JSON list of C-alpha atoms in Angstrom, two decimals:
[
{"chain": "A", "resi": 1, "resn": "MET", "atom": "CA", "xyz": [83.67, 91.68, 78.99]},
{"chain": "A", "resi": 2, "resn": "SER", "atom": "CA", "xyz": [81.15, 94.12, 80.10]},
{"chain": "A", "resi": 3, "resn": "GLY", "atom": "CA", "xyz": [78.00, 93.73, 82.02]},
{"chain": "A", "resi": 4, "resn": "VAL", "atom": "CA", "xyz": [78.56, 92.47, 85.92]},
{"chain": "A", "resi": 5, "resn": "ALA", "atom": "CA", "xyz": [79.97, 89.59, 86.99]},
{"chain": "A", "resi": 6, "resn": "THR", "atom": "CA", "xyz": [79.26, 87.16, 90.19]},
{"chain": "A", "resi": 7, "resn": "GLY", "atom": "CA", "xyz": [80.68, 85.03, 92.23]},
{"chain": "A", "resi": 8, "resn": "GLY", "atom": "CA", "xyz": [80.86, 83.53, 95.76]},
{"chain": "A", "resi": 9, "resn": "CYS", "atom": "CA", "xyz": [82.34, 81.32, 98.33]},
{"chain": "A", "resi": 10, "resn": "LEU", "atom": "CA", "xyz": [82.47, 76.99, 97.92]},
{"chain": "A", "resi": 11, "resn": "CYS", "atom": "CA", "xyz": [79.37, 76.90, 100.53]},
{"chain": "A", "resi": 12, "resn": "GLY", "atom": "CA", "xyz": [76.64, 79.66, 99.11]},
{"chain": "A", "resi": 13, "resn": "ALA", "atom": "CA", "xyz": [77.04, 81.46, 102.06]},
{"chain": "A", "resi": 14, "resn": "VAL", "atom": "CA", "xyz": [78.41, 84.71, 100.16]},
{"chain": "A", "resi": 15, "resn": "ARG", "atom": "CA", "xyz": [77.61, 85.65, 96.71]},
{"chain": "A", "resi": 16, "resn": "TYR", "atom": "CA", "xyz": [78.63, 88.85, 95.14]},
{"chain": "A", "resi": 17, "resn": "GLU", "atom": "CA", "xyz": [78.17, 91.07, 92.13]},
{"chain": "A", "resi": 18, "resn": "VAL", "atom": "CA", "xyz": [80.43, 93.05, 90.65]},
{"chain": "A", "resi": 19, "resn": "ALA", "atom": "CA", "xyz": [80.66, 95.54, 87.78]},
{"chain": "A", "resi": 20, "resn": "ARG", "atom": "CA", "xyz": [82.76, 94.87, 84.63]},
{"chain": "A", "resi": 21, "resn": "PRO", "atom": "CA", "xyz": [85.24, 95.97, 83.97]},
{"chain": "A", "resi": 22, "resn": "LEU", "atom": "CA", "xyz": [87.58, 93.58, 85.97]},
{"chain": "A", "resi": 23, "resn": "ARG", "atom": "CA", "xyz": [91.18, 93.87, 86.35]},
{"chain": "A", "resi": 24, "resn": "ASP", "atom": "CA", "xyz": [93.11, 91.21, 84.68]},
{"chain": "A", "resi": 25, "resn": "VAL", "atom": "CA", "xyz": [94.93, 88.53, 86.90]},
{"chain": "A", "resi": 26, "resn": "VAL", "atom": "CA", "xyz": [97.37, 89.15, 89.01]},
{"chain": "A", "resi": 27, "resn": "VAL", "atom": "CA", "xyz": [99.14, 86.37, 91.17]},
{"chain": "A", "resi": 28, "resn": "CYS", "atom": "CA", "xyz": [100.77, 87.18, 94.61]},
{"chain": "A", "resi": 29, "resn": "HIS", "atom": "CA", "xyz": [103.51, 84.88, 96.04]},
{"chain": "A", "resi": 30, "resn": "CYS", "atom": "CA", "xyz": [103.79, 86.62, 99.17]},
{"chain": "A", "resi": 31, "resn": "ALA", "atom": "CA", "xyz": [103.86, 84.40, 102.42]},
{"chain": "A", "resi": 32, "resn": "MET", "atom": "CA", "xyz": [100.44, 86.10, 103.71]},
{"chain": "A", "resi": 33, "resn": "CYS", "atom": "CA", "xyz": [98.77, 85.02, 100.56]},
{"chain": "A", "resi": 34, "resn": "ARG", "atom": "CA", "xyz": [100.11, 81.64, 100.23]},
{"chain": "A", "resi": 35, "resn": "LYS", "atom": "CA", "xyz": [98.95, 81.11, 104.09]},
{"chain": "A", "resi": 36, "resn": "ALA", "atom": "CA", "xyz": [95.72, 82.77, 103.32]},
{"chain": "A", "resi": 37, "resn": "HIS", "atom": "CA", "xyz": [94.78, 80.67, 100.11]},
{"chain": "A", "resi": 38, "resn": "GLY", "atom": "CA", "xyz": [96.98, 77.32, 101.02]},
{"chain": "A", "resi": 39, "resn": "HIS", "atom": "CA", "xyz": [99.05, 78.42, 97.81]},
{"chain": "A", "resi": 40, "resn": "ILE", "atom": "CA", "xyz": [99.67, 81.81, 95.65]},
{"chain": "A", "resi": 41, "resn": "GLY", "atom": "CA", "xyz": [96.88, 84.10, 95.39]},
{"chain": "A", "resi": 42, "resn": "ALA", "atom": "CA", "xyz": [95.63, 85.12, 92.48]},
{"chain": "A", "resi": 43, "resn": "TYR", "atom": "CA", "xyz": [93.07, 88.24, 92.39]},
{"chain": "A", "resi": 44, "resn": "THR", "atom": "CA", "xyz": [91.73, 90.54, 89.99]},
{"chain": "A", "resi": 45, "resn": "ALA", "atom": "CA", "xyz": [90.25, 93.54, 91.17]},
{"chain": "A", "resi": 46, "resn": "ALA", "atom": "CA", "xyz": [87.48, 96.61, 90.81]},
{"chain": "A", "resi": 47, "resn": "PRO", "atom": "CA", "xyz": [86.63, 99.78, 92.48]},
{"chain": "A", "resi": 48, "resn": "ALA", "atom": "CA", "xyz": [85.11, 99.07, 95.78]},
{"chain": "A", "resi": 49, "resn": "SER", "atom": "CA", "xyz": [81.91, 100.72, 94.58]},
{"chain": "A", "resi": 50, "resn": "ALA", "atom": "CA", "xyz": [81.27, 98.27, 91.99]},
{"chain": "A", "resi": 51, "resn": "LEU", "atom": "CA", "xyz": [81.04, 95.51, 94.17]},
{"chain": "A", "resi": 52, "resn": "ARG", "atom": "CA", "xyz": [77.60, 94.80, 95.41]},
{"chain": "A", "resi": 53, "resn": "VAL", "atom": "CA", "xyz": [77.67, 91.66, 98.10]},
{"chain": "A", "resi": 54, "resn": "VAL", "atom": "CA", "xyz": [74.28, 89.73, 97.55]},
{"chain": "A", "resi": 55, "resn": "GLU", "atom": "CA", "xyz": [74.66, 87.30, 100.45]},
{"chain": "A", "resi": 56, "resn": "ALA", "atom": "CA", "xyz": [76.50, 88.07, 103.36]},
{"chain": "A", "resi": 57, "resn": "ARG", "atom": "CA", "xyz": [75.60, 85.55, 106.37]},
{"chain": "A", "resi": 58, "resn": "GLY", "atom": "CA", "xyz": [79.21, 83.85, 105.83]},
{"chain": "A", "resi": 59, "resn": "LEU", "atom": "CA", "xyz": [81.08, 86.97, 105.38]},
{"chain": "A", "resi": 60, "resn": "LYS", "atom": "CA", "xyz": [83.98, 87.52, 107.77]},
{"chain": "A", "resi": 61, "resn": "TRP", "atom": "CA", "xyz": [86.79, 90.29, 107.79]},
{"chain": "A", "resi": 62, "resn": "TYR", "atom": "CA", "xyz": [90.44, 89.52, 108.96]},
{"chain": "A", "resi": 63, "resn": "ALA", "atom": "CA", "xyz": [92.86, 92.34, 109.63]},
{"chain": "A", "resi": 64, "resn": "SER", "atom": "CA", "xyz": [95.79, 90.21, 108.22]},
{"chain": "A", "resi": 65, "resn": "SER", "atom": "CA", "xyz": [98.57, 93.52, 108.56]},
{"chain": "A", "resi": 66, "resn": "ALA", "atom": "CA", "xyz": [97.90, 96.90, 109.51]},
{"chain": "A", "resi": 67, "resn": "ALA", "atom": "CA", "xyz": [97.94, 98.22, 105.53]},
{"chain": "A", "resi": 68, "resn": "ALA", "atom": "CA", "xyz": [94.87, 95.23, 104.52]},
{"chain": "A", "resi": 69, "resn": "ARG", "atom": "CA", "xyz": [92.13, 93.05, 105.71]},
{"chain": "A", "resi": 70, "resn": "ARG", "atom": "CA", "xyz": [91.08, 89.80, 104.02]},
{"chain": "A", "resi": 71, "resn": "GLY", "atom": "CA", "xyz": [87.42, 88.84, 103.38]},
{"chain": "A", "resi": 72, "resn": "PHE", "atom": "CA", "xyz": [86.50, 85.14, 103.68]},
{"chain": "A", "resi": 73, "resn": "CYS", "atom": "CA", "xyz": [83.31, 82.92, 104.26]},
{"chain": "A", "resi": 74, "resn": "GLY", "atom": "CA", "xyz": [83.06, 81.92, 108.11]},
{"chain": "A", "resi": 75, "resn": "GLU", "atom": "CA", "xyz": [81.09, 78.80, 107.26]},
{"chain": "A", "resi": 76, "resn": "CYS", "atom": "CA", "xyz": [83.70, 77.12, 104.18]},
{"chain": "A", "resi": 77, "resn": "GLY", "atom": "CA", "xyz": [86.67, 79.03, 104.68]},
{"chain": "A", "resi": 78, "resn": "GLY", "atom": "CA", "xyz": [86.61, 80.26, 100.85]},
{"chain": "A", "resi": 79, "resn": "THR", "atom": "CA", "xyz": [88.89, 83.06, 100.33]},
{"chain": "A", "resi": 80, "resn": "LEU", "atom": "CA", "xyz": [87.10, 85.99, 98.52]},
{"chain": "A", "resi": 81, "resn": "PHE", "atom": "CA", "xyz": [88.70, 89.48, 98.93]},
{"chain": "A", "resi": 82, "resn": "TRP", "atom": "CA", "xyz": [91.72, 91.70, 99.63]},
{"chain": "A", "resi": 83, "resn": "GLU", "atom": "CA", "xyz": [91.34, 95.26, 100.72]},
{"chain": "A", "resi": 84, "resn": "GLY", "atom": "CA", "xyz": [93.75, 97.51, 101.40]},
{"chain": "A", "resi": 85, "resn": "ARG", "atom": "CA", "xyz": [93.71, 100.38, 103.82]},
{"chain": "A", "resi": 86, "resn": "GLY", "atom": "CA", "xyz": [92.76, 103.96, 102.01]},
{"chain": "A", "resi": 87, "resn": "ARG", "atom": "CA", "xyz": [92.32, 102.07, 98.20]},
{"chain": "A", "resi": 88, "resn": "ASP", "atom": "CA", "xyz": [89.35, 102.91, 96.18]},
{"chain": "A", "resi": 89, "resn": "THR", "atom": "CA", "xyz": [89.51, 99.52, 95.02]},
{"chain": "A", "resi": 90, "resn": "ILE", "atom": "CA", "xyz": [88.89, 96.19, 96.36]},
{"chain": "A", "resi": 91, "resn": "SER", "atom": "CA", "xyz": [90.64, 92.75, 95.14]},
{"chain": "A", "resi": 92, "resn": "ILE", "atom": "CA", "xyz": [88.34, 89.37, 94.74]},
{"chain": "A", "resi": 93, "resn": "ALA", "atom": "CA", "xyz": [89.85, 86.04, 94.46]},
{"chain": "A", "resi": 94, "resn": "ALA", "atom": "CA", "xyz": [89.86, 85.00, 90.82]},
{"chain": "A", "resi": 95, "resn": "GLY", "atom": "CA", "xyz": [88.33, 81.36, 91.53]},
{"chain": "A", "resi": 96, "resn": "SER", "atom": "CA", "xyz": [85.70, 82.60, 93.44]},
{"chain": "A", "resi": 97, "resn": "LEU", "atom": "CA", "xyz": [84.46, 83.99, 90.23]},
{"chain": "A", "resi": 98, "resn": "ASP", "atom": "CA", "xyz": [81.56, 82.25, 88.20]},
{"chain": "A", "resi": 99, "resn": "ASP", "atom": "CA", "xyz": [82.52, 81.16, 84.45]},
{"chain": "A", "resi": 100, "resn": "PRO", "atom": "CA", "xyz": [83.20, 82.52, 82.13]},
{"chain": "A", "resi": 101, "resn": "THR", "atom": "CA", "xyz": [85.78, 85.39, 83.48]},
{"chain": "A", "resi": 102, "resn": "GLY", "atom": "CA", "xyz": [87.42, 86.92, 80.37]},
{"chain": "A", "resi": 103, "resn": "LEU", "atom": "CA", "xyz": [90.47, 87.32, 82.40]},
{"chain": "A", "resi": 104, "resn": "LYS", "atom": "CA", "xyz": [94.13, 86.47, 81.70]},
{"chain": "A", "resi": 105, "resn": "THR", "atom": "CA", "xyz": [96.89, 86.24, 83.97]},
{"chain": "A", "resi": 106, "resn": "ALA", "atom": "CA", "xyz": [99.12, 89.39, 83.80]},
{"chain": "A", "resi": 107, "resn": "LEU", "atom": "CA", "xyz": [101.25, 89.76, 86.50]},
{"chain": "A", "resi": 108, "resn": "GLN", "atom": "CA", "xyz": [103.16, 87.98, 89.40]},
{"chain": "A", "resi": 109, "resn": "ILE", "atom": "CA", "xyz": [104.40, 89.83, 92.20]},
{"chain": "A", "resi": 110, "resn": "HIS", "atom": "CA", "xyz": [106.49, 89.38, 95.10]},
{"chain": "A", "resi": 111, "resn": "THR", "atom": "CA", "xyz": [108.20, 86.45, 93.40]},
{"chain": "A", "resi": 112, "resn": "ASP", "atom": "CA", "xyz": [111.16, 86.86, 95.65]},
{"chain": "A", "resi": 113, "resn": "SER", "atom": "CA", "xyz": [108.84, 85.48, 98.23]},
{"chain": "A", "resi": 114, "resn": "ALA", "atom": "CA", "xyz": [107.49, 82.69, 96.49]},
{"chain": "A", "resi": 115, "resn": "GLY", "atom": "CA", "xyz": [107.29, 78.98, 98.20]},
{"chain": "A", "resi": 116, "resn": "ASP", "atom": "CA", "xyz": [109.96, 76.14, 97.72]},
{"chain": "A", "resi": 117, "resn": "TYR", "atom": "CA", "xyz": [107.79, 73.33, 96.67]},
{"chain": "A", "resi": 118, "resn": "TYR", "atom": "CA", "xyz": [106.79, 75.43, 92.95]},
{"chain": "A", "resi": 119, "resn": "GLU", "atom": "CA", "xyz": [108.15, 77.18, 89.83]},
{"chain": "A", "resi": 120, "resn": "ILE", "atom": "CA", "xyz": [107.38, 80.46, 88.80]},
{"chain": "A", "resi": 121, "resn": "ASP", "atom": "CA", "xyz": [105.48, 80.60, 85.41]},
{"chain": "A", "resi": 122, "resn": "PRO", "atom": "CA", "xyz": [108.39, 82.21, 83.19]},
{"chain": "A", "resi": 123, "resn": "ARG", "atom": "CA", "xyz": [105.24, 83.47, 80.66]},
{"chain": "A", "resi": 124, "resn": "VAL", "atom": "CA", "xyz": [103.85, 85.42, 83.00]},
{"chain": "A", "resi": 125, "resn": "PRO", "atom": "CA", "xyz": [105.40, 88.94, 83.53]},
{"chain": "A", "resi": 126, "resn": "THR", "atom": "CA", "xyz": [106.90, 89.22, 87.07]},
{"chain": "A", "resi": 127, "resn": "ARG", "atom": "CA", "xyz": [107.65, 92.37, 89.90]},
{"chain": "A", "resi": 128, "resn": "GLY", "atom": "CA", "xyz": [109.07, 91.99, 93.24]},
{"chain": "A", "resi": 129, "resn": "ARG", "atom": "CA", "xyz": [112.38, 89.91, 92.49]}
]
């Protein structure tokens, strides 16, 4: 798909636009993503310069490690972004995009850290065992 994708949090206190193309979705099973999302993290990505926040009243950032920070809505708690230090891309929570996304799940990472309450999808390639 070409053009602009839109998205935001549950309550609308954060809305964004991002120029396409977007990377297909990478699902992360690491403990930090599971804690931040309440389950696995599912992210698309784009150049940071392609993202434009059009409503930012709820946008908060949390330094989840020395390597990255996470953007979320301070009003409804919706997880929105993952930004690695020194990277020129930004990861965008796939569930925060408005439909249609035109994306597919392409890869699972940190599968060796998966929770014990679910099974890894064997149809999706993995990295991090």
